[in-house]
Coordinates of C-alpha atoms and ligand atoms in Angstrom, one line a residue:
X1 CA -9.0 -8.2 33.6
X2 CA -12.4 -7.6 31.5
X3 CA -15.1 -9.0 32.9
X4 CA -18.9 -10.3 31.7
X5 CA -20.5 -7.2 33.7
X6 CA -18.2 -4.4 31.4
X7 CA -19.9 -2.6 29.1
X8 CA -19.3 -3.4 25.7
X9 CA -17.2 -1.3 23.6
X10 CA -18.6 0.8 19.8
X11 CA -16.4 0.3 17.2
X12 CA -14.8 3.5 17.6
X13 CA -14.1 3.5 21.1
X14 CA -12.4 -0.1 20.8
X15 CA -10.2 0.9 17.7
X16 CA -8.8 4.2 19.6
X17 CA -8.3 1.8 22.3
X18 CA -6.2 -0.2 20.3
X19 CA -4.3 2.2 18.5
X20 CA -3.7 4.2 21.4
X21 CA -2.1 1.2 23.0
X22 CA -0.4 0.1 19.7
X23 CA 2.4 2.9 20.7
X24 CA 5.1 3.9 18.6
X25 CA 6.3 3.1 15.4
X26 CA 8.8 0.2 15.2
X27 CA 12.3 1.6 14.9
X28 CA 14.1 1.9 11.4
X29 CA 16.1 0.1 9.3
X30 CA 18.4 1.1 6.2
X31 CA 17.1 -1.6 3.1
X32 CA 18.6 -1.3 0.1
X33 CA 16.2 -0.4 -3.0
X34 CA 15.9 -3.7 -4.0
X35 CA 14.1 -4.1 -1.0
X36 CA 11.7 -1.3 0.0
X37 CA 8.9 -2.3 -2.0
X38 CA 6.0 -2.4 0.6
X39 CA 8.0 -1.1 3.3
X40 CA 7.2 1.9 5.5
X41 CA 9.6 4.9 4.9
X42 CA 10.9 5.9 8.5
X43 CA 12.6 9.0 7.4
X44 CA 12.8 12.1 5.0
X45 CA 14.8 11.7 1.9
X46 CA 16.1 14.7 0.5
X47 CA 18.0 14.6 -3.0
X48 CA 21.1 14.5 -3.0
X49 CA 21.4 16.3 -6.4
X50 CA 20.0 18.7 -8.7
X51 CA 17.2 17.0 -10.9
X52 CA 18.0 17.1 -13.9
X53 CA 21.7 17.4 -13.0
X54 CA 22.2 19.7 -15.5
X55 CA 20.4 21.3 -18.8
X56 CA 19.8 18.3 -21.3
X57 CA 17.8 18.5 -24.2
X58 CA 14.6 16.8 -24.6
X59 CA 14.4 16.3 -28.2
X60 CA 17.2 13.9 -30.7
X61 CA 17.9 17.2 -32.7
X62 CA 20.7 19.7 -33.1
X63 CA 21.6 22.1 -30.2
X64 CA 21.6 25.7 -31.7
X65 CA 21.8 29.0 -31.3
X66 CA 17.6 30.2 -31.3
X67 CA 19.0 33.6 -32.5
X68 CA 20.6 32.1 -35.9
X69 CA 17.2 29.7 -37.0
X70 CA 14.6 32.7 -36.3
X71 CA 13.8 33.4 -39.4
X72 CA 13.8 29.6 -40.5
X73 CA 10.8 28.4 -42.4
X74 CA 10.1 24.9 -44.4
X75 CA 10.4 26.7 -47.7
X76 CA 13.1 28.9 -46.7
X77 CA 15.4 27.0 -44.1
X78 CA 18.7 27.8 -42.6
X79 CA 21.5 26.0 -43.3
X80 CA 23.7 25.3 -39.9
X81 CA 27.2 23.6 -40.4
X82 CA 27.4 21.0 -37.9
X83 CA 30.9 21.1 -35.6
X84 CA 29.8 17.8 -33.3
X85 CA 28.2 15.5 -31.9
X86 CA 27.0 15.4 -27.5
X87 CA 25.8 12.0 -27.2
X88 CA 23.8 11.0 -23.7
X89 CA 26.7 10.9 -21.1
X90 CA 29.0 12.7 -23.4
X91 CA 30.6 16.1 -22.4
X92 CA 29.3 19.3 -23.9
X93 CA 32.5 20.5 -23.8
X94 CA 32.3 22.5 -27.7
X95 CA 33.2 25.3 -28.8
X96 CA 29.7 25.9 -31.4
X97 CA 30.6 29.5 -33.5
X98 CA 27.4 31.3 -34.6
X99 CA 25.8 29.7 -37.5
X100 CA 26.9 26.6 -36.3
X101 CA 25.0 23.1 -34.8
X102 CA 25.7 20.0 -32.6
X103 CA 24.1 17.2 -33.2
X104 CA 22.5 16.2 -29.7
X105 CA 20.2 13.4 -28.2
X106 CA 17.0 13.5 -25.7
X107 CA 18.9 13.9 -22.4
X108 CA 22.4 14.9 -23.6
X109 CA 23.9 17.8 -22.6
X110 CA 23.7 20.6 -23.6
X111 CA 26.7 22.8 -24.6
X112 CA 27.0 25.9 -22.7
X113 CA 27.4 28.3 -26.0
X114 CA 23.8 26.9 -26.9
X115 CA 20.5 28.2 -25.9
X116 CA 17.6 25.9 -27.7
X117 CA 17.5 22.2 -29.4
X118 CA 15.5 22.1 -32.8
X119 CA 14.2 18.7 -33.1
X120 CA 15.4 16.3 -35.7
X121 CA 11.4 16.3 -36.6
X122 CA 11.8 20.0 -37.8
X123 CA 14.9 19.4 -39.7
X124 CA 14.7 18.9 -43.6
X125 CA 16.7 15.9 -45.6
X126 CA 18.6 17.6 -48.6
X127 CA 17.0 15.5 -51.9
X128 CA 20.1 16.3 -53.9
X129 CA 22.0 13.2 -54.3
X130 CA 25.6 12.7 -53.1
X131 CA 25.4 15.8 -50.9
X132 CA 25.6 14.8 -47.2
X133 CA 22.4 14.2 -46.0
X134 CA 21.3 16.2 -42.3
X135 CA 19.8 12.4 -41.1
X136 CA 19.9 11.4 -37.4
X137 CA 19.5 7.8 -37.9
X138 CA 21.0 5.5 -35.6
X139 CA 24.6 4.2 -37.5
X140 CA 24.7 7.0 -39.9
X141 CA 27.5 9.3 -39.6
X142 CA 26.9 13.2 -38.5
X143 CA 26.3 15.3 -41.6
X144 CA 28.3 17.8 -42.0
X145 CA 25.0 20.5 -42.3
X146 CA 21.5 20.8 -41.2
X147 CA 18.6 22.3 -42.6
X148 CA 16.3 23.7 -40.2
X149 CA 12.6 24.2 -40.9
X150 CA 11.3 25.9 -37.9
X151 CA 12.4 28.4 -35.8
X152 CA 12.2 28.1 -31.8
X153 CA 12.5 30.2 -29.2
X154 CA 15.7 30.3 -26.7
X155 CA 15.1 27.7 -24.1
X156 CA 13.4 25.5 -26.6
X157 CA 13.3 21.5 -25.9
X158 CA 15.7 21.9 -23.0
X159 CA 15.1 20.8 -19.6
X160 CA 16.9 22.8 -16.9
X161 CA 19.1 22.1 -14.5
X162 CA 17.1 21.5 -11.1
X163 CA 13.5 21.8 -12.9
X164 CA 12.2 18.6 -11.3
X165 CA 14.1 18.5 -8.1
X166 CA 16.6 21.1 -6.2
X167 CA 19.6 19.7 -4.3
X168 CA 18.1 19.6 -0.7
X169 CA 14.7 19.4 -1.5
X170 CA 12.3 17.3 0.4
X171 CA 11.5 14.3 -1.9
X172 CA 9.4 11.6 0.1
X173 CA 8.0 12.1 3.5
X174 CA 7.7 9.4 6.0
X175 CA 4.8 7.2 6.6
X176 CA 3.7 6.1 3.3
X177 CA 4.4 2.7 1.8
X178 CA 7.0 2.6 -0.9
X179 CA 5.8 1.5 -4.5
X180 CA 7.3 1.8 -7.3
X181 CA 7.5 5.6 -8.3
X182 CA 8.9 6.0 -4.8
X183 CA 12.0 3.7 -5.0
X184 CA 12.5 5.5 -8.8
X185 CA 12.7 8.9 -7.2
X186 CA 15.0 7.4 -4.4
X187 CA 17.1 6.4 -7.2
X188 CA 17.0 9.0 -9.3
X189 CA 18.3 11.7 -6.5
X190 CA 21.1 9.3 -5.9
X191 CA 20.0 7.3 -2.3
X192 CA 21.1 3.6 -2.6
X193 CA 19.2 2.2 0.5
X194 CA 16.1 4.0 2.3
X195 CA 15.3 4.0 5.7
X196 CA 12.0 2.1 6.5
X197 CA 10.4 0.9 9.6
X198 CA 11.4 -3.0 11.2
X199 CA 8.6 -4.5 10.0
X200 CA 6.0 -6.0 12.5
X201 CA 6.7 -9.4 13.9
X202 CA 3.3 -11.0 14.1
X203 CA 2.6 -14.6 15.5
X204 CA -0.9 -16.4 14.5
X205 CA -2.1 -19.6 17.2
X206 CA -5.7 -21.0 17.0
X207 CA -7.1 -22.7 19.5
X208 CA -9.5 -25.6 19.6
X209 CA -9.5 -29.3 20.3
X210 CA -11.4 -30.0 17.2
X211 CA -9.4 -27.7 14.9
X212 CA -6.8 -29.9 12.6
X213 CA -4.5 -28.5 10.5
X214 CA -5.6 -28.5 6.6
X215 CA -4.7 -31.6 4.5
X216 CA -4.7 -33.7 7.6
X217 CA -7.1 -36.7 9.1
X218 CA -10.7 -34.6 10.1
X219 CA -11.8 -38.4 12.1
X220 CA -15.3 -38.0 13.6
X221 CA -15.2 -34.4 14.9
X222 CA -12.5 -32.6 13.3
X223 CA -12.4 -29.7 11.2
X224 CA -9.5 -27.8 9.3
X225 CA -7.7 -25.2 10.9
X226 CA -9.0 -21.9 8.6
X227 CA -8.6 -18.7 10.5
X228 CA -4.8 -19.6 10.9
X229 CA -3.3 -19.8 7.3
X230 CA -5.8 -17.1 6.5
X231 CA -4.9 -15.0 9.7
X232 CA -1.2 -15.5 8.7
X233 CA -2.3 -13.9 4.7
X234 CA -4.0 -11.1 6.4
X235 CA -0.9 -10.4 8.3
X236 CA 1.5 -10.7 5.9
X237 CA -0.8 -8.9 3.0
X238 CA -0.7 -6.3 5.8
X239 CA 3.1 -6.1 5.6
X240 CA 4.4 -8.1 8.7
X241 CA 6.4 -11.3 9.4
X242 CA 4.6 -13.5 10.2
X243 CA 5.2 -16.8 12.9
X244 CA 3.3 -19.6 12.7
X245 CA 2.3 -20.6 16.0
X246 CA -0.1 -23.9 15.0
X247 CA -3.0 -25.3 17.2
X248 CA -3.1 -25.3 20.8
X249 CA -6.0 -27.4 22.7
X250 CA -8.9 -26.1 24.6
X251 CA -6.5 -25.7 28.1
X252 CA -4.5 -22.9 29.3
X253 CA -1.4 -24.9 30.1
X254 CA -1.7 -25.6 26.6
X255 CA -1.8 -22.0 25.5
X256 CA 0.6 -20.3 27.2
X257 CA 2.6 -23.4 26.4
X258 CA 3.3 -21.6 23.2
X259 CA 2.5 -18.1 23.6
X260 CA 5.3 -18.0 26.9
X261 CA 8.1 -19.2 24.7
X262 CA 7.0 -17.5 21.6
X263 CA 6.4 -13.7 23.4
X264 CA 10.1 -12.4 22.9
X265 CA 10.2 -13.0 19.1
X266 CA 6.8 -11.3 18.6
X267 CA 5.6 -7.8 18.3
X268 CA 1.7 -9.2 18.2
X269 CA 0.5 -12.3 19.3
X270 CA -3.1 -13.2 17.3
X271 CA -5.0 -15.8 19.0
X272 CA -8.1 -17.4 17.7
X273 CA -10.6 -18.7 18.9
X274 CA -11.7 -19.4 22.9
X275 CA -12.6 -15.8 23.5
X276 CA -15.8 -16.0 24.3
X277 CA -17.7 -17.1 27.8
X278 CA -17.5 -20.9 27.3
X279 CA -16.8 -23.4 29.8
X280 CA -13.0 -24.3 28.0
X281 CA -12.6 -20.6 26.2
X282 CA -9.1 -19.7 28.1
X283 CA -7.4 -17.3 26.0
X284 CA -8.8 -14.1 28.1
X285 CA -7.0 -16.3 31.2
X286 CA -3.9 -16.7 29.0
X287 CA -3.6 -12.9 28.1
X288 CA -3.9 -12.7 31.8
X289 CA -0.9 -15.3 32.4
X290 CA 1.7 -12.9 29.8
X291 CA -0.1 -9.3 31.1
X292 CA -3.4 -7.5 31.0
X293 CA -6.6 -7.4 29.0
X294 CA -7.4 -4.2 28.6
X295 CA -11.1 -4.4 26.4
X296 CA -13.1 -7.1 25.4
X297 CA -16.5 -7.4 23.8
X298 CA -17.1 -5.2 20.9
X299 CA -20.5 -4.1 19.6
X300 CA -19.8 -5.3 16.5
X301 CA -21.6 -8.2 14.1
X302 CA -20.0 -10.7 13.6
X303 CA -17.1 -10.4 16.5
X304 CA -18.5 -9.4 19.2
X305 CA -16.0 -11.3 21.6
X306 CA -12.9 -9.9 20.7
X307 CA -10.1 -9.4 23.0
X308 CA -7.1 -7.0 23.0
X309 CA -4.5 -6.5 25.7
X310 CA -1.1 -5.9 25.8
X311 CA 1.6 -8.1 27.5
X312 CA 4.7 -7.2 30.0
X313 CA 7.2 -5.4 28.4
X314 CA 9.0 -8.8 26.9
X315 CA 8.3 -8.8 22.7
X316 CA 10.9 -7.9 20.3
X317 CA 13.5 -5.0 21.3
X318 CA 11.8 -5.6 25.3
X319 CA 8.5 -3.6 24.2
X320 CA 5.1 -5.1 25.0
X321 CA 3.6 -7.5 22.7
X322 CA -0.1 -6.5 21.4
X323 CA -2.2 -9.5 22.1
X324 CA -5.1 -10.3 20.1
X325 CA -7.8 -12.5 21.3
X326 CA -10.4 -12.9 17.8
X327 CA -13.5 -15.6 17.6
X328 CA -12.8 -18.6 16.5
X329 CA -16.3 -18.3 14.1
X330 CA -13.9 -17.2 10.9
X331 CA -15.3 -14.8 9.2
X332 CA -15.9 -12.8 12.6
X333 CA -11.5 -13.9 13.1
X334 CA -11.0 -11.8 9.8
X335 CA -13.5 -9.1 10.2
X336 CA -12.2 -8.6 13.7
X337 CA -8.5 -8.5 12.2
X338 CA -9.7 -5.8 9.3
X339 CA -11.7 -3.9 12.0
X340 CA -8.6 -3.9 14.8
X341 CA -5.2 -5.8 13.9
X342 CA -4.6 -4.0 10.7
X343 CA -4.7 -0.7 11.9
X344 CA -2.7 -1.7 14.5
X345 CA -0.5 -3.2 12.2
X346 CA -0.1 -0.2 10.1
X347 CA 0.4 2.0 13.1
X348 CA 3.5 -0.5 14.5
X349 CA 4.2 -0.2 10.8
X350 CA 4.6 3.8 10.7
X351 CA 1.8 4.4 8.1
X352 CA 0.8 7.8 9.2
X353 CA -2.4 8.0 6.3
X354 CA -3.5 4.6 5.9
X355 CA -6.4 4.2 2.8
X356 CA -9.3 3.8 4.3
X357 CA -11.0 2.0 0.7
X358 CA -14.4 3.4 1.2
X359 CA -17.4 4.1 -0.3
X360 CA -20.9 4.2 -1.2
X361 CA -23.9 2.2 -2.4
X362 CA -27.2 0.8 -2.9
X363 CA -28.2 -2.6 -1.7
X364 CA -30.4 -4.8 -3.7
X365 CA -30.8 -7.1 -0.7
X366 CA -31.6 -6.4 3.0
X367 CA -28.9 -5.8 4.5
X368 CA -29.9 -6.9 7.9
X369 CA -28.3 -7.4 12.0
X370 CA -28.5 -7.0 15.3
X371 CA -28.9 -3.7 16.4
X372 CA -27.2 -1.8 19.0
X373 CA -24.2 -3.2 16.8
X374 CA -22.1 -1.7 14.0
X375 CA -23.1 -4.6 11.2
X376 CA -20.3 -5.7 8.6
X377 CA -22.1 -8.0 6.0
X378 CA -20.0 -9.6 3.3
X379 CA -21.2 -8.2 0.1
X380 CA -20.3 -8.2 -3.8
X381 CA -20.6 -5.7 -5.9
X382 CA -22.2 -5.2 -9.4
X383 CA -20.2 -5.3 -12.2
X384 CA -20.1 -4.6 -15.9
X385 CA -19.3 -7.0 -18.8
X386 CA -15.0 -6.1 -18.3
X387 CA -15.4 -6.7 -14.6
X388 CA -16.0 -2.9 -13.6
X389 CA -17.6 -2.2 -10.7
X390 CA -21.0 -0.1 -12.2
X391 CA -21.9 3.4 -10.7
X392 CA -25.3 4.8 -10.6
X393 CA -25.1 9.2 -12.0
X394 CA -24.7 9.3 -8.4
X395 CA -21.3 7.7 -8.6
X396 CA -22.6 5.1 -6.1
X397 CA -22.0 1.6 -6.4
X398 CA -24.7 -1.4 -6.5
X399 CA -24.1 -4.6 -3.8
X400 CA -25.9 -7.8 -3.2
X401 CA -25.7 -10.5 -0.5
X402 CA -22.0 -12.4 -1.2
X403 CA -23.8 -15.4 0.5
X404 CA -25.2 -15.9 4.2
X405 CA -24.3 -14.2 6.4
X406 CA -23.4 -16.3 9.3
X407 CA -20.4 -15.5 11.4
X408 CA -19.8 -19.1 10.6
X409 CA -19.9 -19.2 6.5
X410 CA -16.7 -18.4 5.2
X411 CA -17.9 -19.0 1.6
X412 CA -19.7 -15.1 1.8
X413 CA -16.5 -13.8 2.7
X414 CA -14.7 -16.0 0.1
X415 CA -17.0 -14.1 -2.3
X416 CA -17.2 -10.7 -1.5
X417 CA -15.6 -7.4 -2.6
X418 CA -16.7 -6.0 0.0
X419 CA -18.1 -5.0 3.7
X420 CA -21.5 -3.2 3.8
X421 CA -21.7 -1.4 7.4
X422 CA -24.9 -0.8 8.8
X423 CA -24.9 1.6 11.8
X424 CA -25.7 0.5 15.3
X425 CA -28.5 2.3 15.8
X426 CA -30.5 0.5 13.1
X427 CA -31.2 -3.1 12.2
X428 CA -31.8 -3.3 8.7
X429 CA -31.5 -1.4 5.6
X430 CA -34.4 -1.7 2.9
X431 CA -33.4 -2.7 -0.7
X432 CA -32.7 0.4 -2.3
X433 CA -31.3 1.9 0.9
X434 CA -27.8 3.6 0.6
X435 CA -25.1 1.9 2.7
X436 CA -21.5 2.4 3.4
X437 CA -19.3 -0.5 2.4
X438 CA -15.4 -0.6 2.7
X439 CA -13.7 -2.7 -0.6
X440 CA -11.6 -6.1 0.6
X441 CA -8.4 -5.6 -1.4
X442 CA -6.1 -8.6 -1.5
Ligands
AMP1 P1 -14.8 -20.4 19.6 O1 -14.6 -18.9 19.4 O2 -13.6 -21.1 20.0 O3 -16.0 -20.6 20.5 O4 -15.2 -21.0 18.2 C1 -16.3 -20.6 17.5 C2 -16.6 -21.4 16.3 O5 -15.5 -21.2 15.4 C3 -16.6 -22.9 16.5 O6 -17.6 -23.5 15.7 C4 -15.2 -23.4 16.2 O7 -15.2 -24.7 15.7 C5 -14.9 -22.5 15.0 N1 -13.5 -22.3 14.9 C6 -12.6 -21.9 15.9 N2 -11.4 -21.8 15.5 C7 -11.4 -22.1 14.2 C8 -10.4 -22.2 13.2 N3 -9.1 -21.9 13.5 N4 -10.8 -22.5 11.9 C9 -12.1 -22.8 11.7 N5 -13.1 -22.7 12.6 C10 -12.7 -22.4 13.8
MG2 MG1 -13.3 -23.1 20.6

């Protein structure tokens, strides 16, 4: 186990640490579509069909042939005689003479013995009354002619067979999280579920005798519980299941009272609180209990005392649990989960690219810290009258102090769009200064 006399870790080297120990993605599971928004893909989809299935026009119009309307003109049109109609999900199945039309609709068909679509748009109404007129309104019945105004080309306002997507193609890789497109493309090639990753199975404890959960009696020396319903957001924002674990006192038989029980359902086990040097901080000793600590300390403000080990092979499916010792101070719980649960997280989860959200700015504050430690300060950034974040010709963004910056002061991390990250090897950066900062989404 990690002791006080280890060095203390970068950033870097603690987050390889982590992921390399995070191990393989969880295994996958068939979800219908209904269900794969947010999920992981675990596998290559390949359509099923051709996309489109087959030509179809683009246009409401008449399918023609291109050869018998070149010559057509508004003040010299071509009269077609209309033999049908191919309405969408209709068969083409006509027989259309030369000289001849089929009245047609965006994503119909088209018949075989046509090569081009005129659109409706290019088509002329005959004035004369009583004579049928060439309208395409919905209701009206076919006309038995059309006038066409324009000539097109063969090919014309027809979308091929295949043009989008071949049968076999690769459509989606895996690794990325599904939206919306994604599970319309599934669709559209003809898959009915999609094969994603098990999604994480993350239990959240805190620790403290004086924590209480929120809405309940403070008495003297209470406070509420904060790092656990937020933990619990942060993990399921992140994708994952989440297991509410509650409070445990300041005692190891009381932590390992719950994590020992809880272990088997869990792929992660986030603990807060207790992992520093104090006299009743026992979660280190607990990690112990369940299996190894494999890094704590982090040179990192705020959360410097984080822990991470793994347990004996025991979680979900038999494989190890990732354990997760944060500070109890909660801003430093949730910087310590952005900085090293959520790319664990994703990497359990199979994201193979995750967005990294960064970029750049200028600080009208001091953005000051410790150095010899990578800094995350909880900023906000500028913003115009429509709530756009403003960029200098640059393209780089303006930040301000969200509020103090104590690891304790959750109200600056309430606030903030963002973390600014000063680099170890300085302590401050100057109003003015350029910094680095990495958006909070929710
Ligand atoms: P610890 O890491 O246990 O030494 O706690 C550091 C500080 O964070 C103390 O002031 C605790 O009261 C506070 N703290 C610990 N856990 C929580 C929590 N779950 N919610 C709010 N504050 C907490
Ligand atoms: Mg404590």
């Amino acid at each position: 186990m990690a002791n006080e006399t280890e060095p203390i870790l970068s950033v870097d080297e603690a987050q390889d640490r982590v992921l390399a120990a995070a191990g393989r993605p969880l295994p996958g599971v068939d979800v219908p579509l209904a269900e794969a928004l947010g999920r992981v893909l675990a596998e290559r989809i390949r359509s099923a069909l051709d996309l489109p299935p087959w030509d179809n026009s683009s246009m409401d119009g008449f399918a023609v042939h291109a050869d018998d309307v070149a010559a057509a003109t508004p003040s010299e049109p071509v009269r077609l005689r209309v033999v049908g109609e191919v309405q969408a999900g209709g068969s083409p199945d006509l027989d259309v003479p030369a000289g001849c039309a089929v009245r047609i609709v965006t994503g119909a068909r088209v018949p075989a013995a046509t090569d081009a679509v005129v659109p409706v748009e290019s088509t002329l109404r005959e004035a004369q009354a009583g004579s049928p007129k060439s309208s395409f309104r919905a209701g009206e019945p076919i006309a038995e002619e059309c006038l066409v105004a324009a000539a097109v080309a063969s090919g014309a306002f027809i979308r091929h067979r295949g043009e989008d997507v071949r049968a076999g193609a690769v459509i989606l890789e895996p690794g990325r999280r599904i939206g919306p497109a994604q599970i319309a493309m599934a669709a559209a090639v003809g898959a009915g579920v999609m094969r994603v990753h098990r999604r994480p199975v993350a239990g959240v404890l805190s620790t403290g005798d004086e924590l209480r959960s929120a809405g309940q009696q403070l008495g003297e020396s209470g406070i509420p519980d904060a790092n656990r319903p937020g933990l619990l957001a942060m993990c399921r924002a992140a994708g994952a299941e989440t297991v509410d674990l509650g409070i445990a006192a300041d005692s190891l038989e009381a932590v390992l009272n719950v994590i020992r029980p809880a272990m088997e359902r869990l792929d992660l086990l986030i603990v807060s609180g207790g992992v520093s040097v104090g006299p009743y901080d026992v979660v280190r000793s607990a990690f112990g209990e369940v299996g190894r600590v494999e890094l704590w300390r982090v040179a990192v403000q705020p959360g410097k005392p984080f822990a991470f080990g793994r347990s004996q092979p025991r979680g979900v499916d038999g494989r190890q649990v990732l354990l997760f010792g944060l500070p109890g101070n909660p801003v430093s719980a949730l910087v310590t989960f952005e900085l090293f649960v959520k790319p664990a997280l994703q990497r359990i989860s199979g994201v193979t690219s995750p967005t990294l959200d960064s970029d750049r700015a200028v600080t009208e504050d001091r953005l000051a810290k410790a150095s010899g430690r990578r800094g995350f300060l909880r900023v906000t950034v500028a913003r115009d009258d429509l709530g756009n974040p403003v960029r200098d010709d640059r393209g780089r963004l303006r930040v301000r102090h969200s509020g103090g910056q104590g690891s304790h002061m959750l109200s600056a991390m309430a606030s903030a769009d963002a973390l600014a990250i000063v680099p170890e090897s300085i302590d401050r950066i100057e109003p003015g200064g350029e910094v680095e900062i990495r958006w909070l989404r929710t």
